[in-house]
Amino acid sequence: MAIEPVVYGASTRPPRGDYSRAGADYTCPQNFAAYTAADHDTYRRLYERQSALLPGLASEAFIAALPSLGIKDHIPRFDEINERLYKTTGWEIVAVPGLIPEVPFFTLLANRKFPVTDWIRTPAEFDYIVEPDIFHDLFGHVPLLFNPVFADYVQRYGQGGLKAQGLGACEMLSRLYWYTIEFGLIREAGGLRAYGAGILSSSGELPYAVQSPVPQRLPLQLERTMRTRYKIDTYQQTYFVIDSFEQLFDMTAADFAPMYARLRGLPEFAADERGVVAASVF
């Protein structure tokens, strides 16, 4: 069976990445030898810029876990990260050529394997990239996989994704991923902080999400979240806030099937729709 690339959102540009390298599960060996000196320098500069922004904006759990990535002056080898990650939470990262379909993605997460794109953006894309690259995946996602509670939530999400696929509810569940794992905010003793990878790997959206008066920030409610559309080409106009990773894990313990059936008869919310169902918390 031929492995086909996945198109991101409504983009007409063919995804980059060599999908001929991928196996049936869409994983492939990390092609470390293919990285150039410029690639390593791009990673170093991205890491340096983003890590300097974290104090006062990123969650304490993320800041505490970031050193577990190891080296920061060049692209790390996945197997070296896995030596530490597996011992800590039983997770491992696996290389993929780019975005992958829902079922392989959910299957990997359900088996505590996180897919990481193994190519890096060009210097022209230093400030913004449409598709997730190795910096977004490693810097944004992997540190919190060292946190046991959050790591368990991601596995539970993968397991739930496989069930949602059988129920035709992947779009609703994808919004939960978007507004938690990618763009989630958490309330800590020091104030509002970011834990979502899409925020943490963006130099512009990190201060915007936490400090700007423009977006609305709502307490995380599963039904409201699953009814809220999102955009991939702008900063988010709505964020959902949790009190702890334990709260997030506990909220997703229920069987979602009755909720999916109920939500199909309800209207969706636009990405910027305000003042409905839940009051803004910030």
mmCIF file of C-alpha atoms in Angstrom:
data_model
loop_
_atom_site.group_PDB
_atom_site.id
_atom_site.type_symbol
_atom_site.label_atom_id
_atom_site.label_comp_id
_atom_site.label_asym_id
_atom_site.label_seq_id
_atom_site.Cartn_x
_atom_site.Cartn_y
_atom_site.Cartn_z
ATOM 1 C CA MET A 1 0.000 0.000 0.000
ATOM 2 C CA ALA A 2 1.375 3.382 -1.017
ATOM 3 C CA ILE A 3 1.872 5.863 1.820
ATOM 4 C CA GLU A 4 0.263 9.176 0.893
ATOM 5 C CA PRO A 5 1.060 12.582 2.396
ATOM 6 C CA VAL A 6 -1.558 14.484 4.349
ATOM 7 C CA VAL A 7 -2.639 17.962 3.292
ATOM 8 C CA TYR A 8 -2.875 20.418 6.191
ATOM 9 C CA GLY A 9 -6.180 22.253 6.442
ATOM 10 C CA ALA A 10 -7.276 23.799 3.155
ATOM 11 C CA SER A 11 -3.771 24.215 1.791
ATOM 12 C CA THR A 12 -3.188 23.445 -1.877
ATOM 13 C CA ARG A 13 0.584 23.289 -1.439
ATOM 14 C CA PRO A 14 1.869 19.707 -1.436
ATOM 15 C CA PRO A 15 3.244 18.797 1.996
ATOM 16 C CA ARG A 16 6.989 18.458 2.169
ATOM 17 C CA GLY A 17 8.626 15.366 3.543
ATOM 18 C CA ASP A 18 9.658 12.154 1.834
ATOM 19 C CA TYR A 19 6.742 9.787 2.431
ATOM 20 C CA SER A 20 8.450 7.053 0.435
ATOM 21 C CA ARG A 21 10.614 6.523 3.547
ATOM 22 C CA ALA A 22 7.595 5.714 5.728
ATOM 23 C CA GLY A 23 6.389 2.286 6.740
ATOM 24 C CA ALA A 24 2.778 1.147 6.983
ATOM 25 C CA ASP A 25 2.409 2.979 10.313
ATOM 26 C CA TYR A 26 3.854 6.165 8.761
ATOM 27 C CA THR A 27 6.989 6.051 10.907
ATOM 28 C CA CYS A 28 10.508 6.109 9.493
ATOM 29 C CA PRO A 29 14.083 6.261 10.799
ATOM 30 C CA GLN A 30 15.291 9.724 11.730
ATOM 31 C CA ASN A 31 17.533 10.763 8.841
ATOM 32 C CA PHE A 32 20.085 12.478 11.059
ATOM 33 C CA ALA A 33 22.820 12.482 8.434
ATOM 34 C CA ALA A 34 20.638 14.623 6.159
ATOM 35 C CA TYR A 35 20.712 17.636 8.486
ATOM 36 C CA THR A 36 23.034 20.365 7.296
ATOM 37 C CA ALA A 37 25.021 22.811 9.393
ATOM 38 C CA ALA A 38 22.376 25.402 8.496
ATOM 39 C CA ASP A 39 19.625 23.078 9.772
ATOM 40 C CA HIS A 40 21.386 22.649 13.107
ATOM 41 C CA ASP A 41 21.914 26.408 13.341
ATOM 42 C CA THR A 42 18.230 27.064 12.661
ATOM 43 C CA TYR A 43 17.291 24.690 15.478
ATOM 44 C CA ARG A 44 19.805 26.345 17.831
ATOM 45 C CA ARG A 45 18.507 29.837 17.094
ATOM 46 C CA LEU A 46 14.872 28.778 17.450
ATOM 47 C CA TYR A 47 15.597 27.060 20.777
ATOM 48 C CA GLU A 48 17.554 30.051 22.050
ATOM 49 C CA ARG A 49 14.853 32.554 21.120
ATOM 50 C CA GLN A 50 11.939 30.530 22.435
ATOM 51 C CA SER A 51 13.499 29.430 25.712
ATOM 52 C CA ALA A 52 14.268 33.073 26.555
ATOM 53 C CA LEU A 53 10.551 33.880 26.345
ATOM 54 C CA LEU A 54 9.349 31.155 28.715
ATOM 55 C CA PRO A 55 9.681 32.751 32.187
ATOM 56 C CA GLY A 56 6.341 34.165 33.281
ATOM 57 C CA LEU A 57 4.557 32.790 30.206
ATOM 58 C CA ALA A 58 5.078 29.013 30.102
ATOM 59 C CA SER A 59 3.715 26.550 32.651
ATOM 60 C CA GLU A 60 6.003 25.568 35.496
ATOM 61 C CA ALA A 61 5.733 21.915 34.461
ATOM 62 C CA PHE A 62 6.963 22.721 30.964
ATOM 63 C CA ILE A 63 9.883 24.834 32.172
ATOM 64 C CA ALA A 64 10.884 22.079 34.595
ATOM 65 C CA ALA A 65 10.755 19.409 31.893
ATOM 66 C CA LEU A 66 12.468 21.309 29.061
ATOM 67 C CA PRO A 67 16.034 20.360 30.106
ATOM 68 C CA SER A 68 15.054 16.721 29.573
ATOM 69 C CA LEU A 69 15.310 17.333 25.816
ATOM 70 C CA GLY A 70 19.067 17.447 26.320
ATOM 71 C CA ILE A 71 21.265 19.296 23.851
ATOM 72 C CA LYS A 72 20.023 22.635 22.575
ATOM 73 C CA ASP A 73 22.771 23.803 20.242
ATOM 74 C CA HIS A 74 21.855 21.347 17.460
ATOM 75 C CA ILE A 75 19.101 18.954 16.450
ATOM 76 C CA PRO A 76 19.076 16.042 18.919
ATOM 77 C CA ARG A 77 18.981 12.385 18.045
ATOM 78 C CA PHE A 78 15.640 10.816 18.831
ATOM 79 C CA ASP A 79 17.158 7.674 20.336
ATOM 80 C CA GLU A 80 19.050 9.751 22.908
ATOM 81 C CA ILE A 81 15.832 11.503 23.985
ATOM 82 C CA ASN A 82 14.079 8.143 24.151
ATOM 83 C CA GLU A 83 16.611 6.766 26.609
ATOM 84 C CA ARG A 84 15.439 9.383 29.125
ATOM 85 C CA LEU A 85 11.789 9.593 28.089
ATOM 86 C CA TYR A 86 11.031 5.873 28.239
ATOM 87 C CA LYS A 87 12.573 5.546 31.682
ATOM 88 C CA THR A 88 10.470 8.454 32.940
ATOM 89 C CA THR A 89 6.976 7.857 31.528
ATOM 90 C CA GLY A 90 7.185 4.865 29.178
ATOM 91 C CA TRP A 91 6.805 7.081 26.103
ATOM 92 C CA GLU A 92 9.052 7.296 23.063
ATOM 93 C CA ILE A 93 9.198 9.562 20.069
ATOM 94 C CA VAL A 94 9.147 8.191 16.538
ATOM 95 C CA ALA A 95 10.095 9.951 13.319
ATOM 96 C CA VAL A 96 7.497 10.656 10.627
ATOM 97 C CA PRO A 97 7.930 12.463 7.283
ATOM 98 C CA GLY A 98 5.185 14.980 8.086
ATOM 99 C CA LEU A 99 1.510 15.019 8.933
ATOM 100 C CA ILE A 100 -0.089 11.592 9.086
ATOM 101 C CA PRO A 101 -3.713 10.365 8.872
ATOM 102 C CA GLU A 102 -5.962 10.152 11.914
ATOM 103 C CA VAL A 103 -5.948 6.401 12.546
ATOM 104 C CA PRO A 104 -2.143 5.962 12.440
ATOM 105 C CA PHE A 105 -1.810 9.102 14.581
ATOM 106 C CA PHE A 106 -4.290 7.892 17.199
ATOM 107 C CA THR A 107 -2.747 4.418 17.166
ATOM 108 C CA LEU A 108 0.720 5.765 17.888
ATOM 109 C CA LEU A 109 -0.535 7.906 20.773
ATOM 110 C CA ALA A 110 -2.544 5.033 22.225
ATOM 111 C CA ASN A 111 0.696 3.024 22.298
ATOM 112 C CA ARG A 112 2.672 5.850 23.936
ATOM 113 C CA LYS A 113 4.553 6.767 20.781
ATOM 114 C CA PHE A 114 4.627 10.427 19.771
ATOM 115 C CA PRO A 115 5.185 11.189 16.056
ATOM 116 C CA VAL A 116 7.818 13.862 15.441
ATOM 117 C CA THR A 117 8.388 15.352 11.995
ATOM 118 C CA ASP A 118 12.066 14.872 11.224
ATOM 119 C CA TRP A 119 12.666 17.844 8.873
ATOM 120 C CA ILE A 120 13.210 21.462 9.919
ATOM 121 C CA ARG A 121 11.900 24.704 8.477
ATOM 122 C CA THR A 122 13.930 26.911 6.163
ATOM 123 C CA PRO A 123 15.458 30.192 7.380
ATOM 124 C CA ALA A 124 12.719 32.036 5.449
ATOM 125 C CA GLU A 125 10.163 30.316 7.709
ATOM 126 C CA PHE A 126 11.988 31.159 10.920
ATOM 127 C CA ASP A 127 9.091 33.187 12.345
ATOM 128 C CA TYR A 128 6.158 31.198 10.980
ATOM 129 C CA ILE A 129 5.569 27.813 9.399
ATOM 130 C CA VAL A 130 2.255 26.285 8.325
ATOM 131 C CA GLU A 131 3.132 22.641 8.925
ATOM 132 C CA PRO A 132 4.662 21.349 12.156
ATOM 133 C CA ASP A 133 8.396 20.728 11.839
ATOM 134 C CA ILE A 134 10.940 19.100 14.137
ATOM 135 C CA PHE A 135 11.322 22.220 16.268
ATOM 136 C CA HIS A 136 7.610 22.553 16.899
ATOM 137 C CA ASP A 137 7.248 18.870 17.714
ATOM 138 C CA LEU A 138 10.339 18.514 19.883
ATOM 139 C CA PHE A 139 10.340 21.829 21.726
ATOM 140 C CA GLY A 140 6.576 22.245 21.920
ATOM 141 C CA HIS A 141 5.302 18.723 22.562
ATOM 142 C CA VAL A 142 7.978 16.449 23.945
ATOM 143 C CA PRO A 143 8.927 18.124 27.257
ATOM 144 C CA LEU A 144 5.480 17.571 28.784
ATOM 145 C CA LEU A 145 5.627 13.890 27.826
ATOM 146 C CA PHE A 146 8.096 13.711 30.737
ATOM 147 C CA ASN A 147 5.215 14.767 33.025
ATOM 148 C CA PRO A 148 3.399 11.568 34.104
ATOM 149 C CA VAL A 149 -0.109 13.018 34.310
ATOM 150 C CA PHE A 150 0.071 14.888 31.020
ATOM 151 C CA ALA A 151 1.673 11.883 29.324
ATOM 152 C CA ASP A 152 -1.240 9.727 30.490
ATOM 153 C CA TYR A 153 -3.691 12.308 29.108
ATOM 154 C CA VAL A 154 -2.078 12.176 25.672
ATOM 155 C CA GLN A 155 -2.336 8.383 25.640
ATOM 156 C CA ARG A 156 -5.979 8.597 26.726
ATOM 157 C CA TYR A 157 -6.577 11.053 23.884
ATOM 158 C CA GLY A 158 -5.137 8.557 21.389
ATOM 159 C CA GLN A 159 -7.346 5.797 22.737
ATOM 160 C CA GLY A 160 -10.338 8.104 22.531
ATOM 161 C CA GLY A 161 -9.406 9.046 18.993
ATOM 162 C CA LEU A 162 -9.662 5.457 17.824
ATOM 163 C CA LYS A 163 -13.147 5.251 19.338
ATOM 164 C CA ALA A 164 -14.133 8.603 17.810
ATOM 165 C CA GLN A 165 -13.026 7.442 14.378
ATOM 166 C CA GLY A 166 -15.437 4.524 14.591
ATOM 167 C CA LEU A 167 -18.220 6.908 15.614
ATOM 168 C CA GLY A 168 -17.521 9.500 12.923
ATOM 169 C CA ALA A 169 -16.631 12.072 15.567
ATOM 170 C CA CYS A 170 -12.988 12.857 14.757
ATOM 171 C CA GLU A 171 -13.695 16.489 13.934
ATOM 172 C CA MET A 172 -15.210 17.100 17.360
ATOM 173 C CA LEU A 173 -12.378 15.323 19.139
ATOM 174 C CA SER A 174 -9.752 17.119 17.048
ATOM 175 C CA ARG A 175 -10.939 20.379 18.585
ATOM 176 C CA LEU A 176 -10.139 19.034 22.033
ATOM 177 C CA TYR A 177 -6.592 18.279 20.857
ATOM 178 C CA TRP A 178 -6.311 21.738 19.319
ATOM 179 C CA TYR A 179 -7.499 23.605 22.389
ATOM 180 C CA THR A 180 -5.547 21.540 24.937
ATOM 181 C CA ILE A 181 -2.429 19.811 23.589
ATOM 182 C CA GLU A 182 -1.765 22.484 20.964
ATOM 183 C CA PHE A 183 -3.211 25.707 22.395
ATOM 184 C CA GLY A 184 -4.057 25.056 26.035
ATOM 185 C CA LEU A 185 -3.648 27.497 28.917
ATOM 186 C CA ILE A 186 -3.373 26.626 32.599
ATOM 187 C CA ARG A 187 -4.031 28.672 35.729
ATOM 188 C CA GLU A 188 -1.097 28.467 38.155
ATOM 189 C CA ALA A 189 -0.174 30.214 41.385
ATOM 190 C CA GLY A 190 1.784 32.794 39.427
ATOM 191 C CA GLY A 191 -1.090 33.481 37.046
ATOM 192 C CA LEU A 192 -2.097 32.351 33.581
ATOM 193 C CA ARG A 193 0.473 30.224 31.735
ATOM 194 C CA ALA A 194 0.713 28.280 28.453
ATOM 195 C CA TYR A 195 1.137 24.523 28.131
ATOM 196 C CA GLY A 196 0.010 23.980 24.528
ATOM 197 C CA ALA A 197 2.749 23.194 22.007
ATOM 198 C CA GLY A 198 1.442 25.573 19.359
ATOM 199 C CA ILE A 199 1.791 28.444 21.802
ATOM 200 C CA LEU A 200 5.071 27.370 23.379
ATOM 201 C CA SER A 201 6.845 27.016 20.028
ATOM 202 C CA SER A 202 5.665 30.405 18.713
ATOM 203 C CA SER A 203 7.515 33.595 19.610
ATOM 204 C CA GLY A 204 4.482 35.707 18.745
ATOM 205 C CA GLU A 205 1.605 33.666 20.107
ATOM 206 C CA LEU A 206 3.201 32.936 23.484
ATOM 207 C CA PRO A 207 2.959 36.509 24.838
ATOM 208 C CA TYR A 208 -0.298 37.083 22.922
ATOM 209 C CA ALA A 209 -2.042 34.036 24.395
ATOM 210 C CA VAL A 210 -1.035 34.783 27.971
ATOM 211 C CA GLN A 211 -1.002 38.578 28.134
ATOM 212 C CA SER A 212 -3.048 40.148 25.323
ATOM 213 C CA PRO A 213 -6.523 41.528 26.138
ATOM 214 C CA VAL A 214 -7.736 40.595 22.640
ATOM 215 C CA PRO A 215 -8.593 36.860 22.864
ATOM 216 C CA GLN A 216 -11.234 35.426 25.158
ATOM 217 C CA ARG A 217 -10.182 32.794 27.665
ATOM 218 C CA LEU A 218 -12.828 30.358 28.854
ATOM 219 C CA PRO A 219 -12.799 27.593 31.458
ATOM 220 C CA LEU A 220 -12.354 24.277 29.670
ATOM 221 C CA GLN A 221 -15.721 22.602 29.136
ATOM 222 C CA LEU A 222 -15.717 19.545 26.906
ATOM 223 C CA GLU A 223 -18.903 20.287 25.015
ATOM 224 C CA ARG A 224 -18.077 23.956 24.421
ATOM 225 C CA THR A 225 -14.597 23.030 23.275
ATOM 226 C CA MET A 226 -15.783 20.343 20.869
ATOM 227 C CA ARG A 227 -18.291 22.751 19.333
ATOM 228 C CA THR A 228 -15.723 25.514 18.757
ATOM 229 C CA ARG A 229 -14.110 25.803 15.336
ATOM 230 C CA TYR A 230 -10.521 27.009 15.000
ATOM 231 C CA LYS A 231 -8.217 28.604 12.451
ATOM 232 C CA ILE A 232 -4.752 27.438 11.492
ATOM 233 C CA ASP A 233 -3.430 30.636 9.903
ATOM 234 C CA THR A 234 -3.909 33.215 12.695
ATOM 235 C CA TYR A 235 -3.414 33.515 16.428
ATOM 236 C CA GLN A 236 -6.276 31.899 18.289
ATOM 237 C CA GLN A 237 -9.222 34.102 19.216
ATOM 238 C CA THR A 238 -10.451 31.739 21.922
ATOM 239 C CA TYR A 239 -8.397 29.795 24.462
ATOM 240 C CA PHE A 240 -9.584 27.297 27.059
ATOM 241 C CA VAL A 241 -8.093 27.274 30.549
ATOM 242 C CA ILE A 242 -7.545 24.351 32.932
ATOM 243 C CA ASP A 243 -6.615 24.390 36.611
ATOM 244 C CA SER A 244 -4.319 21.359 36.493
ATOM 245 C CA PHE A 245 -3.297 18.423 34.348
ATOM 246 C CA GLU A 246 -5.130 16.187 36.812
ATOM 247 C CA GLN A 247 -8.333 18.069 36.002
ATOM 248 C CA LEU A 248 -7.723 17.553 32.284
ATOM 249 C CA PHE A 249 -7.081 13.837 32.764
ATOM 250 C CA ASP A 250 -10.159 13.352 34.940
ATOM 251 C CA MET A 251 -12.412 15.268 32.523
ATOM 252 C CA THR A 252 -11.605 12.838 29.722
ATOM 253 C CA ALA A 253 -12.318 9.663 31.660
ATOM 254 C CA ALA A 254 -15.969 9.418 30.626
ATOM 255 C CA ASP A 255 -17.386 7.668 27.572
ATOM 256 C CA PHE A 256 -17.715 10.400 24.935
ATOM 257 C CA ALA A 257 -20.203 8.500 22.739
ATOM 258 C CA PRO A 258 -23.350 10.034 24.333
ATOM 259 C CA MET A 259 -21.749 13.482 24.087
ATOM 260 C CA TYR A 260 -20.966 13.048 20.393
ATOM 261 C CA ALA A 261 -24.589 12.063 19.723
ATOM 262 C CA ARG A 262 -25.840 15.098 21.616
ATOM 263 C CA LEU A 263 -23.447 17.556 19.944
ATOM 264 C CA ARG A 264 -24.444 16.520 16.430
ATOM 265 C CA GLY A 265 -27.754 18.275 16.946
ATOM 266 C CA LEU A 266 -26.248 21.503 18.245
ATOM 267 C CA PRO A 267 -24.839 24.508 16.338
ATOM 268 C CA GLU A 268 -21.098 25.100 16.270
ATOM 269 C CA PHE A 269 -19.323 28.164 17.616
ATOM 270 C CA ALA A 270 -17.130 30.325 15.431
ATOM 271 C CA ALA A 271 -13.498 30.615 16.488
ATOM 272 C CA ASP A 272 -14.135 34.168 17.707
ATOM 273 C CA GLU A 273 -17.650 33.758 19.086
ATOM 274 C CA ARG A 274 -17.892 35.348 22.501
ATOM 275 C CA GLY A 275 -20.012 35.207 25.593
ATOM 276 C CA VAL A 276 -21.784 31.915 24.960
ATOM 277 C CA VAL A 277 -22.094 29.005 27.426
ATOM 278 C CA ALA A 278 -19.101 29.984 29.544
ATOM 279 C CA ALA A 279 -18.047 33.371 30.801
ATOM 280 C CA SER A 280 -14.554 34.598 30.123
ATOM 281 C CA VAL A 281 -12.193 33.944 33.019
ATOM 282 C CA PHE A 282 -9.553 36.524 32.123
#
